[in-house]
Amino acid sequence: MAEERQKKKGGCLKWAAIIIGVLILFGACAAAFSGGEEETGNTSNDSNASNSAETTTEETAEESTEEETEEDISEAVEEETETTDENLAVGDSTEIDGITFTLNEAYYTDERNEFAEVEADNVLVLDMTYENNSGEDISVGGDVSVYADGTKLESYPIDEMLMDSLSDGRNISGKEGFAVVGEPSEIEVEFSPLMSFSGEKAIYTVNPE
């Protein structure tokens, strides 16, 4: 009888030890799993922060490059449009983009066109010569503007009015008329080729009679 009780007591202790061991093992597994999740979360956060920093750096570099490019273009355009050949007179020649322009004469004429739609107290005639060495065919005529005391004059139809095309390596001469109203104290002739993108121009001061 005593032996049976001792056996039962020993069996209970054995099962208690097994249960405690299982509980300890379960707790260890749970702790390890939880630690793994924290490490994964931290790694993911670090990766996201790194990607965000790289993206910001790339965007800043692109914006800086675009700003520098725009500044370079703006400076180049300003340099091109600042070139002006001034204080020229009748008989002088100027060369722009391979096109040589000479103002041969500037005078008033009594010629009038009955079909002209513009009134004129005087008609100014410009006699001009073009020489084309630009490497391509160009259009001539209509590339000259006249200003009387700073006011742009309207074109006036006259005989031998120059409006033509000119092959490379050739030259041509012709005339253009402009309607003058009143008696201006200063008349300026401004030349800039029609197909020029350089912004260059030549300014002549004339005293027609």
mmCIF file with all atom_site columns, C-alpha atoms in Angstrom:
data_model
loop_
_atom_site.group_PDB
_atom_site.id
_atom_site.type_symbol
_atom_site.label_atom_id
_atom_site.label_alt_id
_atom_site.label_comp_id
_atom_site.label_asym_id
_atom_site.label_entity_id
_atom_site.label_seq_id
_atom_site.pdbx_PDB_ins_code
_atom_site.Cartn_x
_atom_site.Cartn_y
_atom_site.Cartn_z
_atom_site.occupancy
_atom_site.B_iso_or_equiv
_atom_site.pdbx_formal_charge
_atom_site.auth_seq_id
_atom_site.auth_comp_id
_atom_site.auth_asym_id
_atom_site.auth_atom_id
_atom_site.pdbx_PDB_model_num
ATOM 1   C CA . MET A 1 1   ? 0.000  0.000   0.000    1.00 0.00 ? 1   MET A CA 1
ATOM 2   C CA . ALA A 1 2   ? 2.761  2.369   0.936    1.00 0.00 ? 2   ALA A CA 1
ATOM 3   C CA . GLU A 1 3   ? 4.603  1.402   -2.237   1.00 0.00 ? 3   GLU A CA 1
ATOM 4   C CA . GLU A 1 4   ? 1.572  2.285   -4.412   1.00 0.00 ? 4   GLU A CA 1
ATOM 5   C CA . ARG A 1 5   ? 1.253  5.761   -2.839   1.00 0.00 ? 5   ARG A CA 1
ATOM 6   C CA . GLN A 1 6   ? 4.949  6.372   -3.391   1.00 0.00 ? 6   GLN A CA 1
ATOM 7   C CA . LYS A 1 7   ? 4.597  5.418   -7.089   1.00 0.00 ? 7   LYS A CA 1
ATOM 8   C CA . LYS A 1 8   ? 1.592  7.745   -7.546   1.00 0.00 ? 8   LYS A CA 1
ATOM 9   C CA . LYS A 1 9   ? 3.483  10.615  -5.914   1.00 0.00 ? 9   LYS A CA 1
ATOM 10  C CA . GLY A 1 10  ? 6.476  10.051  -8.164   1.00 0.00 ? 10  GLY A CA 1
ATOM 11  C CA . GLY A 1 11  ? 4.243  10.074  -11.272  1.00 0.00 ? 11  GLY A CA 1
ATOM 12  C CA . CYS A 1 12  ? 2.657  13.402  -10.330  1.00 0.00 ? 12  CYS A CA 1
ATOM 13  C CA . LEU A 1 13  ? 6.047  15.029  -9.841   1.00 0.00 ? 13  LEU A CA 1
ATOM 14  C CA . LYS A 1 14  ? 7.177  13.780  -13.232  1.00 0.00 ? 14  LYS A CA 1
ATOM 15  C CA . TRP A 1 15  ? 4.184  15.285  -15.046  1.00 0.00 ? 15  TRP A CA 1
ATOM 16  C CA . ALA A 1 16  ? 4.579  18.580  -13.143  1.00 0.00 ? 16  ALA A CA 1
ATOM 17  C CA . ALA A 1 17  ? 8.210  18.808  -14.294  1.00 0.00 ? 17  ALA A CA 1
ATOM 18  C CA . ILE A 1 18  ? 7.191  18.108  -17.906  1.00 0.00 ? 18  ILE A CA 1
ATOM 19  C CA . ILE A 1 19  ? 4.494  20.823  -17.839  1.00 0.00 ? 19  ILE A CA 1
ATOM 20  C CA . ILE A 1 20  ? 6.890  23.389  -16.342  1.00 0.00 ? 20  ILE A CA 1
ATOM 21  C CA . GLY A 1 21  ? 9.470  22.529  -19.000  1.00 0.00 ? 21  GLY A CA 1
ATOM 22  C CA . VAL A 1 22  ? 6.907  22.997  -21.795  1.00 0.00 ? 22  VAL A CA 1
ATOM 23  C CA . LEU A 1 23  ? 5.841  26.363  -20.366  1.00 0.00 ? 23  LEU A CA 1
ATOM 24  C CA . ILE A 1 24  ? 9.463  27.558  -20.179  1.00 0.00 ? 24  ILE A CA 1
ATOM 25  C CA . LEU A 1 25  ? 10.100 26.462  -23.791  1.00 0.00 ? 25  LEU A CA 1
ATOM 26  C CA . PHE A 1 26  ? 6.938  28.217  -25.019  1.00 0.00 ? 26  PHE A CA 1
ATOM 27  C CA . GLY A 1 27  ? 7.935  31.435  -23.237  1.00 0.00 ? 27  GLY A CA 1
ATOM 28  C CA . ALA A 1 28  ? 11.395 31.344  -24.820  1.00 0.00 ? 28  ALA A CA 1
ATOM 29  C CA . CYS A 1 29  ? 9.938  30.848  -28.320  1.00 0.00 ? 29  CYS A CA 1
ATOM 30  C CA . ALA A 1 30  ? 7.499  33.737  -27.832  1.00 0.00 ? 30  ALA A CA 1
ATOM 31  C CA . ALA A 1 31  ? 10.270 36.066  -26.703  1.00 0.00 ? 31  ALA A CA 1
ATOM 32  C CA . ALA A 1 32  ? 12.457 35.145  -29.681  1.00 0.00 ? 32  ALA A CA 1
ATOM 33  C CA . PHE A 1 33  ? 9.587  35.732  -32.143  1.00 0.00 ? 33  PHE A CA 1
ATOM 34  C CA . SER A 1 34  ? 8.783  39.121  -30.619  1.00 0.00 ? 34  SER A CA 1
ATOM 35  C CA . GLY A 1 35  ? 12.436 40.208  -30.807  1.00 0.00 ? 35  GLY A CA 1
ATOM 36  C CA . GLY A 1 36  ? 12.595 39.186  -34.484  1.00 0.00 ? 36  GLY A CA 1
ATOM 37  C CA . GLU A 1 37  ? 9.577  41.344  -35.325  1.00 0.00 ? 37  GLU A CA 1
ATOM 38  C CA . GLU A 1 38  ? 11.138 44.380  -33.624  1.00 0.00 ? 38  GLU A CA 1
ATOM 39  C CA . GLU A 1 39  ? 14.389 43.907  -35.554  1.00 0.00 ? 39  GLU A CA 1
ATOM 40  C CA . THR A 1 40  ? 12.451 43.548  -38.837  1.00 0.00 ? 40  THR A CA 1
ATOM 41  C CA . GLY A 1 41  ? 10.447 46.696  -38.068  1.00 0.00 ? 41  GLY A CA 1
ATOM 42  C CA . ASN A 1 42  ? 13.576 48.665  -37.251  1.00 0.00 ? 42  ASN A CA 1
ATOM 43  C CA . THR A 1 43  ? 15.292 47.438  -40.426  1.00 0.00 ? 43  THR A CA 1
ATOM 44  C CA . SER A 1 44  ? 12.260 48.440  -42.510  1.00 0.00 ? 44  SER A CA 1
ATOM 45  C CA . ASN A 1 45  ? 12.142 51.905  -40.922  1.00 0.00 ? 45  ASN A CA 1
ATOM 46  C CA . ASP A 1 46  ? 15.863 52.419  -41.512  1.00 0.00 ? 46  ASP A CA 1
ATOM 47  C CA . SER A 1 47  ? 15.451 51.359  -45.163  1.00 0.00 ? 47  SER A CA 1
ATOM 48  C CA . ASN A 1 48  ? 12.523 53.756  -45.701  1.00 0.00 ? 48  ASN A CA 1
ATOM 49  C CA . ALA A 1 49  ? 14.454 56.632  -44.115  1.00 0.00 ? 49  ALA A CA 1
ATOM 50  C CA . SER A 1 50  ? 17.478 55.903  -46.330  1.00 0.00 ? 50  SER A CA 1
ATOM 51  C CA . ASN A 1 51  ? 15.343 55.789  -49.514  1.00 0.00 ? 51  ASN A CA 1
ATOM 52  C CA . SER A 1 52  ? 13.631 59.070  -48.569  1.00 0.00 ? 52  SER A CA 1
ATOM 53  C CA . ALA A 1 53  ? 16.989 60.780  -48.018  1.00 0.00 ? 53  ALA A CA 1
ATOM 54  C CA . GLU A 1 54  ? 18.314 59.526  -51.378  1.00 0.00 ? 54  GLU A CA 1
ATOM 55  C CA . THR A 1 55  ? 15.171 60.729  -53.204  1.00 0.00 ? 55  THR A CA 1
ATOM 56  C CA . THR A 1 56  ? 15.438 64.193  -51.608  1.00 0.00 ? 56  THR A CA 1
ATOM 57  C CA . THR A 1 57  ? 19.114 64.440  -52.589  1.00 0.00 ? 57  THR A CA 1
ATOM 58  C CA . GLU A 1 58  ? 18.353 63.450  -56.205  1.00 0.00 ? 58  GLU A CA 1
ATOM 59  C CA . GLU A 1 59  ? 15.501 65.985  -56.483  1.00 0.00 ? 59  GLU A CA 1
ATOM 60  C CA . THR A 1 60  ? 17.718 68.762  -55.073  1.00 0.00 ? 60  THR A CA 1
ATOM 61  C CA . ALA A 1 61  ? 20.487 67.895  -57.550  1.00 0.00 ? 61  ALA A CA 1
ATOM 62  C CA . GLU A 1 62  ? 18.025 67.931  -60.492  1.00 0.00 ? 62  GLU A CA 1
ATOM 63  C CA . GLU A 1 63  ? 16.582 71.324  -59.443  1.00 0.00 ? 63  GLU A CA 1
ATOM 64  C CA . SER A 1 64  ? 20.103 72.762  -59.115  1.00 0.00 ? 64  SER A CA 1
ATOM 65  C CA . THR A 1 65  ? 21.054 71.491  -62.589  1.00 0.00 ? 65  THR A CA 1
ATOM 66  C CA . GLU A 1 66  ? 17.874 72.957  -64.147  1.00 0.00 ? 66  GLU A CA 1
ATOM 67  C CA . GLU A 1 67  ? 18.516 76.358  -62.523  1.00 0.00 ? 67  GLU A CA 1
ATOM 68  C CA . GLU A 1 68  ? 22.116 76.406  -63.774  1.00 0.00 ? 68  GLU A CA 1
ATOM 69  C CA . THR A 1 69  ? 20.984 75.481  -67.309  1.00 0.00 ? 69  THR A CA 1
ATOM 70  C CA . GLU A 1 70  ? 18.347 78.261  -67.356  1.00 0.00 ? 70  GLU A CA 1
ATOM 71  C CA . GLU A 1 71  ? 20.947 80.787  -66.143  1.00 0.00 ? 71  GLU A CA 1
ATOM 72  C CA . ASP A 1 72  ? 23.405 79.725  -68.857  1.00 0.00 ? 72  ASP A CA 1
ATOM 73  C CA . ILE A 1 73  ? 20.748 80.082  -71.564  1.00 0.00 ? 73  ILE A CA 1
ATOM 74  C CA . SER A 1 74  ? 19.658 83.488  -70.245  1.00 0.00 ? 74  SER A CA 1
ATOM 75  C CA . GLU A 1 75  ? 23.256 84.749  -70.188  1.00 0.00 ? 75  GLU A CA 1
ATOM 76  C CA . ALA A 1 76  ? 23.854 83.467  -73.742  1.00 0.00 ? 76  ALA A CA 1
ATOM 77  C CA . VAL A 1 77  ? 20.717 85.232  -75.034  1.00 0.00 ? 77  VAL A CA 1
ATOM 78  C CA . GLU A 1 78  ? 21.720 88.489  -73.319  1.00 0.00 ? 78  GLU A CA 1
ATOM 79  C CA . GLU A 1 79  ? 25.188 88.310  -74.867  1.00 0.00 ? 79  GLU A CA 1
ATOM 80  C CA . GLU A 1 80  ? 23.691 87.750  -78.327  1.00 0.00 ? 80  GLU A CA 1
ATOM 81  C CA . THR A 1 81  ? 21.137 90.575  -78.148  1.00 0.00 ? 81  THR A CA 1
ATOM 82  C CA . GLU A 1 82  ? 23.516 93.219  -76.776  1.00 0.00 ? 82  GLU A CA 1
ATOM 83  C CA . THR A 1 83  ? 25.543 93.621  -80.000  1.00 0.00 ? 83  THR A CA 1
ATOM 84  C CA . THR A 1 84  ? 24.648 96.822  -81.857  1.00 0.00 ? 84  THR A CA 1
ATOM 85  C CA . ASP A 1 85  ? 26.710 98.660  -84.470  1.00 0.00 ? 85  ASP A CA 1
ATOM 86  C CA . GLU A 1 86  ? 25.851 102.351 -83.976  1.00 0.00 ? 86  GLU A CA 1
ATOM 87  C CA . ASN A 1 87  ? 26.907 105.769 -85.304  1.00 0.00 ? 87  ASN A CA 1
ATOM 88  C CA . LEU A 1 88  ? 27.021 104.597 -88.926  1.00 0.00 ? 88  LEU A CA 1
ATOM 89  C CA . ALA A 1 89  ? 26.519 107.034 -91.812  1.00 0.00 ? 89  ALA A CA 1
ATOM 90  C CA . VAL A 1 90  ? 25.576 106.934 -95.492  1.00 0.00 ? 90  VAL A CA 1
ATOM 91  C CA . GLY A 1 91  ? 28.255 105.022 -97.399  1.00 0.00 ? 91  GLY A CA 1
ATOM 92  C CA . ASP A 1 92  ? 29.166 102.759 -94.445  1.00 0.00 ? 92  ASP A CA 1
ATOM 93  C CA . SER A 1 93  ? 28.892 98.966  -94.609  1.00 0.00 ? 93  SER A CA 1
ATOM 94  C CA . THR A 1 94  ? 28.092 96.546  -91.795  1.00 0.00 ? 94  THR A CA 1
ATOM 95  C CA . GLU A 1 95  ? 28.170 92.732  -91.632  1.00 0.00 ? 95  GLU A CA 1
ATOM 96  C CA . ILE A 1 96  ? 25.690 90.654  -89.622  1.00 0.00 ? 96  ILE A CA 1
ATOM 97  C CA . ASP A 1 97  ? 25.461 86.848  -89.819  1.00 0.00 ? 97  ASP A CA 1
ATOM 98  C CA . GLY A 1 98  ? 27.415 86.776  -93.076  1.00 0.00 ? 98  GLY A CA 1
ATOM 99  C CA . ILE A 1 99  ? 25.243 89.458  -94.726  1.00 0.00 ? 99  ILE A CA 1
ATOM 100 C CA . THR A 1 100 ? 26.963 92.705  -95.679  1.00 0.00 ? 100 THR A CA 1
ATOM 101 C CA . PHE A 1 101 ? 24.636 95.723  -95.846  1.00 0.00 ? 101 PHE A CA 1
ATOM 102 C CA . THR A 1 102 ? 25.614 99.087  -97.342  1.00 0.00 ? 102 THR A CA 1
ATOM 103 C CA . LEU A 1 103 ? 23.475 102.225 -97.192  1.00 0.00 ? 103 LEU A CA 1
ATOM 104 C CA . ASN A 1 104 ? 24.400 103.963 -100.431 1.00 0.00 ? 104 ASN A CA 1
ATOM 105 C CA . GLU A 1 105 ? 22.076 106.984 -100.290 1.00 0.00 ? 105 GLU A CA 1
ATOM 106 C CA . ALA A 1 106 ? 19.270 108.557 -98.265  1.00 0.00 ? 106 ALA A CA 1
ATOM 107 C CA . TYR A 1 107 ? 17.271 111.348 -99.900  1.00 0.00 ? 107 TYR A CA 1
ATOM 108 C CA . TYR A 1 108 ? 13.808 112.871 -100.313 1.00 0.00 ? 108 TYR A CA 1
ATOM 109 C CA . THR A 1 109 ? 11.899 112.392 -103.544 1.00 0.00 ? 109 THR A CA 1
ATOM 110 C CA . ASP A 1 110 ? 9.017  114.204 -105.187 1.00 0.00 ? 110 ASP A CA 1
ATOM 111 C CA . GLU A 1 111 ? 7.678  110.891 -106.412 1.00 0.00 ? 111 GLU A CA 1
ATOM 112 C CA . ARG A 1 112 ? 4.217  110.060 -105.113 1.00 0.00 ? 112 ARG A CA 1
ATOM 113 C CA . ASN A 1 113 ? 2.115  106.946 -105.486 1.00 0.00 ? 113 ASN A CA 1
ATOM 114 C CA . GLU A 1 114 ? -1.570 107.666 -106.081 1.00 0.00 ? 114 GLU A CA 1
ATOM 115 C CA . PHE A 1 115 ? -2.475 104.281 -104.605 1.00 0.00 ? 115 PHE A CA 1
ATOM 116 C CA . ALA A 1 116 ? -0.548 104.779 -101.372 1.00 0.00 ? 116 ALA A CA 1
ATOM 117 C CA . GLU A 1 117 ? -2.700 104.378 -98.266  1.00 0.00 ? 117 GLU A CA 1
ATOM 118 C CA . VAL A 1 118 ? -0.410 106.480 -96.082  1.00 0.00 ? 118 VAL A CA 1
ATOM 119 C CA . GLU A 1 119 ? -0.104 110.272 -96.027  1.00 0.00 ? 119 GLU A CA 1
ATOM 120 C CA . ALA A 1 120 ? 3.386  111.756 -96.369  1.00 0.00 ? 120 ALA A CA 1
ATOM 121 C CA . ASP A 1 121 ? 4.759  115.262 -96.169  1.00 0.00 ? 121 ASP A CA 1
ATOM 122 C CA . ASN A 1 122 ? 7.989  113.890 -97.560  1.00 0.00 ? 122 ASN A CA 1
ATOM 123 C CA . VAL A 1 123 ? 9.002  110.520 -98.961  1.00 0.00 ? 123 VAL A CA 1
ATOM 124 C CA . LEU A 1 124 ? 12.383 109.225 -97.823  1.00 0.00 ? 124 LEU A CA 1
ATOM 125 C CA . VAL A 1 125 ? 14.202 106.917 -100.260 1.00 0.00 ? 125 VAL A CA 1
ATOM 126 C CA . LEU A 1 126 ? 16.958 104.564 -99.102  1.00 0.00 ? 126 LEU A CA 1
ATOM 127 C CA . ASP A 1 127 ? 19.307 103.126 -101.727 1.00 0.00 ? 127 ASP A CA 1
ATOM 128 C CA . MET A 1 128 ? 20.907 99.909  -100.404 1.00 0.00 ? 128 MET A CA 1
ATOM 129 C CA . THR A 1 129 ? 23.189 97.044  -101.414 1.00 0.00 ? 129 THR A CA 1
ATOM 130 C CA . TYR A 1 130 ? 23.227 93.535  -99.940  1.00 0.00 ? 130 TYR A CA 1
ATOM 131 C CA . GLU A 1 131 ? 25.987 90.957  -100.285 1.00 0.00 ? 131 GLU A CA 1
ATOM 132 C CA . ASN A 1 132 ? 25.139 87.443  -99.114  1.00 0.00 ? 132 ASN A CA 1
ATOM 133 C CA . ASN A 1 133 ? 27.918 85.255  -97.682  1.00 0.00 ? 133 ASN A CA 1
ATOM 134 C CA . SER A 1 134 ? 25.785 83.510  -95.085  1.00 0.00 ? 134 SER A CA 1
ATOM 135 C CA . GLY A 1 135 ? 26.026 80.091  -96.716  1.00 0.00 ? 135 GLY A CA 1
ATOM 136 C CA . GLU A 1 136 ? 22.324 79.951  -97.659  1.00 0.00 ? 136 GLU A CA 1
ATOM 137 C CA . ASP A 1 137 ? 19.690 81.812  -99.681  1.00 0.00 ? 137 ASP A CA 1
ATOM 138 C CA . ILE A 1 138 ? 18.081 84.784  -97.920  1.00 0.00 ? 138 ILE A CA 1
ATOM 139 C CA . SER A 1 139 ? 15.207 87.222  -98.368  1.00 0.00 ? 139 SER A CA 1
ATOM 140 C CA . VAL A 1 140 ? 16.024 90.924  -98.670  1.00 0.00 ? 140 VAL A CA 1
ATOM 141 C CA . GLY A 1 141 ? 13.784 93.956  -98.294  1.00 0.00 ? 141 GLY A CA 1
ATOM 142 C CA . GLY A 1 142 ? 11.588 94.572  -95.300  1.00 0.00 ? 142 GLY A CA 1
ATOM 143 C CA . ASP A 1 143 ? 14.570 94.216  -92.977  1.00 0.00 ? 143 ASP A CA 1
ATOM 144 C CA . VAL A 1 144 ? 15.128 97.978  -92.631  1.00 0.00 ? 144 VAL A CA 1
ATOM 145 C CA . SER A 1 145 ? 13.210 100.216 -90.213  1.00 0.00 ? 145 SER A CA 1
ATOM 146 C CA . VAL A 1 146 ? 13.309 104.014 -90.076  1.00 0.00 ? 146 VAL A CA 1
ATOM 147 C CA . TYR A 1 147 ? 12.669 106.166 -86.990  1.00 0.00 ? 147 TYR A CA 1
ATOM 148 C CA . ALA A 1 148 ? 12.000 109.929 -87.000  1.00 0.00 ? 148 ALA A CA 1
ATOM 149 C CA . ASP A 1 149 ? 12.649 111.416 -83.566  1.00 0.00 ? 149 ASP A CA 1
ATOM 150 C CA . GLY A 1 150 ? 12.112 107.934 -82.120  1.00 0.00 ? 150 GLY A CA 1
ATOM 151 C CA . THR A 1 151 ? 8.821  107.250 -83.960  1.00 0.00 ? 151 THR A CA 1
ATOM 152 C CA . LYS A 1 152 ? 8.772  104.406 -86.473  1.00 0.00 ? 152 LYS A CA 1
ATOM 153 C CA . LEU A 1 153 ? 7.867  105.462 -90.014  1.00 0.00 ? 153 LEU A CA 1
ATOM 154 C CA . GLU A 1 154 ? 5.510  103.595 -92.298  1.00 0.00 ? 154 GLU A CA 1
ATOM 155 C CA . SER A 1 155 ? 6.696  102.088 -95.556  1.00 0.00 ? 155 SER A CA 1
ATOM 156 C CA . TYR A 1 156 ? 5.801  103.992 -98.742  1.00 0.00 ? 156 TYR A CA 1
ATOM 157 C CA . PRO A 1 157 ? 5.460  102.250 -102.153 1.00 0.00 ? 157 PRO A CA 1
ATOM 158 C CA . ILE A 1 158 ? 7.972  103.529 -104.734 1.00 0.00 ? 158 ILE A CA 1
ATOM 159 C CA . ASP A 1 159 ? 9.438  102.354 -108.050 1.00 0.00 ? 159 ASP A CA 1
ATOM 160 C CA . GLU A 1 160 ? 12.337 99.857  -107.917 1.00 0.00 ? 160 GLU A CA 1
ATOM 161 C CA . MET A 1 161 ? 11.262 98.852  -104.434 1.00 0.00 ? 161 MET A CA 1
ATOM 162 C CA . LEU A 1 162 ? 13.528 96.065  -103.181 1.00 0.00 ? 162 LEU A CA 1
ATOM 163 C CA . MET A 1 163 ? 11.754 92.854  -102.185 1.00 0.00 ? 163 MET A CA 1
ATOM 164 C CA . ASP A 1 164 ? 13.552 89.755  -103.428 1.00 0.00 ? 164 ASP A CA 1
ATOM 165 C CA . SER A 1 165 ? 15.538 86.623  -102.619 1.00 0.00 ? 165 SER A CA 1
ATOM 166 C CA . LEU A 1 166 ? 19.325 86.472  -102.796 1.00 0.00 ? 166 LEU A CA 1
ATOM 167 C CA . SER A 1 167 ? 21.470 83.365  -103.333 1.00 0.00 ? 167 SER A CA 1
ATOM 168 C CA . ASP A 1 168 ? 24.606 82.725  -101.331 1.00 0.00 ? 168 ASP A CA 1
ATOM 169 C CA . GLY A 1 169 ? 27.672 84.449  -102.820 1.00 0.00 ? 169 GLY A CA 1
ATOM 170 C CA . ARG A 1 170 ? 25.535 87.023  -104.716 1.00 0.00 ? 170 ARG A CA 1
ATOM 171 C CA . ASN A 1 171 ? 24.713 90.697  -104.258 1.00 0.00 ? 171 ASN A CA 1
ATOM 172 C CA . ILE A 1 172 ? 21.779 92.945  -105.088 1.00 0.00 ? 172 ILE A CA 1
ATOM 173 C CA . SER A 1 173 ? 20.889 96.643  -104.915 1.00 0.00 ? 173 SER A CA 1
ATOM 174 C CA . GLY A 1 174 ? 17.519 98.325  -104.581 1.00 0.00 ? 174 GLY A CA 1
ATOM 175 C CA . LYS A 1 175 ? 15.434 100.952 -102.823 1.00 0.00 ? 175 LYS A CA 1
ATOM 176 C CA . GLU A 1 176 ? 12.814 101.320 -100.116 1.00 0.00 ? 176 GLU A CA 1
ATOM 177 C CA . GLY A 1 177 ? 10.527 104.284 -99.418  1.00 0.00 ? 177 GLY A CA 1
ATOM 178 C CA . PHE A 1 178 ? 9.211  105.644 -96.119  1.00 0.00 ? 178 PHE A CA 1
ATOM 179 C CA . ALA A 1 179 ? 6.546  108.246 -95.351  1.00 0.00 ? 179 ALA A CA 1
ATOM 180 C CA . VAL A 1 180 ? 7.821  111.188 -93.309  1.00 0.00 ? 180 VAL A CA 1
ATOM 181 C CA . VAL A 1 181 ? 5.349  113.468 -91.524  1.00 0.00 ? 181 VAL A CA 1
ATOM 182 C CA . GLY A 1 182 ? 6.466  116.892 -90.369  1.00 0.00 ? 182 GLY A CA 1
ATOM 183 C CA . GLU A 1 183 ? 10.084 117.952 -90.111  1.00 0.00 ? 183 GLU A CA 1
ATOM 184 C CA . PRO A 1 184 ? 11.919 115.587 -87.724  1.00 0.00 ? 184 PRO A CA 1
ATOM 185 C CA . SER A 1 185 ? 15.223 116.711 -86.230  1.00 0.00 ? 185 SER A CA 1
ATOM 186 C CA . GLU A 1 186 ? 16.754 113.230 -86.307  1.00 0.00 ? 186 GLU A CA 1
ATOM 187 C CA . ILE A 1 187 ? 16.237 110.272 -88.622  1.00 0.00 ? 187 ILE A CA 1
ATOM 188 C CA . GLU A 1 188 ? 17.752 106.857 -87.905  1.00 0.00 ? 188 GLU A CA 1
ATOM 189 C CA . VAL A 1 189 ? 17.852 103.780 -90.145  1.00 0.00 ? 189 VAL A CA 1
ATOM 190 C CA . GLU A 1 190 ? 17.978 100.404 -88.406  1.00 0.00 ? 190 GLU A CA 1
ATOM 191 C CA . PHE A 1 191 ? 19.086 97.240  -90.230  1.00 0.00 ? 191 PHE A CA 1
ATOM 192 C CA . SER A 1 192 ? 18.685 93.663  -88.953  1.00 0.00 ? 192 SER A CA 1
ATOM 193 C CA . PRO A 1 193 ? 18.471 90.589  -91.264  1.00 0.00 ? 193 PRO A CA 1
ATOM 194 C CA . LEU A 1 194 ? 15.026 89.015  -91.455  1.00 0.00 ? 194 LEU A CA 1
ATOM 195 C CA . MET A 1 195 ? 16.169 85.492  -90.579  1.00 0.00 ? 195 MET A CA 1
ATOM 196 C CA . SER A 1 196 ? 18.712 86.500  -87.937  1.00 0.00 ? 196 SER A CA 1
ATOM 197 C CA . PHE A 1 197 ? 18.343 85.082  -84.425  1.00 0.00 ? 197 PHE A CA 1
ATOM 198 C CA . SER A 1 198 ? 21.434 86.790  -83.019  1.00 0.00 ? 198 SER A CA 1
ATOM 199 C CA . GLY A 1 199 ? 19.630 90.031  -82.197  1.00 0.00 ? 199 GLY A CA 1
ATOM 200 C CA . GLU A 1 200 ? 22.406 92.074  -83.811  1.00 0.00 ? 200 GLU A CA 1
ATOM 201 C CA . LYS A 1 201 ? 21.504 95.286  -85.600  1.00 0.00 ? 201 LYS A CA 1
ATOM 202 C CA . ALA A 1 202 ? 23.131 98.309  -87.242  1.00 0.00 ? 202 ALA A CA 1
ATOM 203 C CA . ILE A 1 203 ? 21.960 101.899 -86.768  1.00 0.00 ? 203 ILE A CA 1
ATOM 204 C CA . TYR A 1 204 ? 22.632 104.682 -89.285  1.00 0.00 ? 204 TYR A CA 1
ATOM 205 C CA . THR A 1 205 ? 22.012 108.381 -88.706  1.00 0.00 ? 205 THR A CA 1
ATOM 206 C CA . VAL A 1 206 ? 20.966 110.124 -91.922  1.00 0.00 ? 206 VAL A CA 1
ATOM 207 C CA . ASN A 1 207 ? 20.339 113.707 -93.053  1.00 0.00 ? 207 ASN A CA 1
ATOM 208 C CA . PRO A 1 208 ? 18.267 113.496 -96.241  1.00 0.00 ? 208 PRO A CA 1
ATOM 209 C CA . GLU A 1 209 ? 17.852 116.496 -98.557  1.00 0.00 ? 209 GLU A CA 1
#
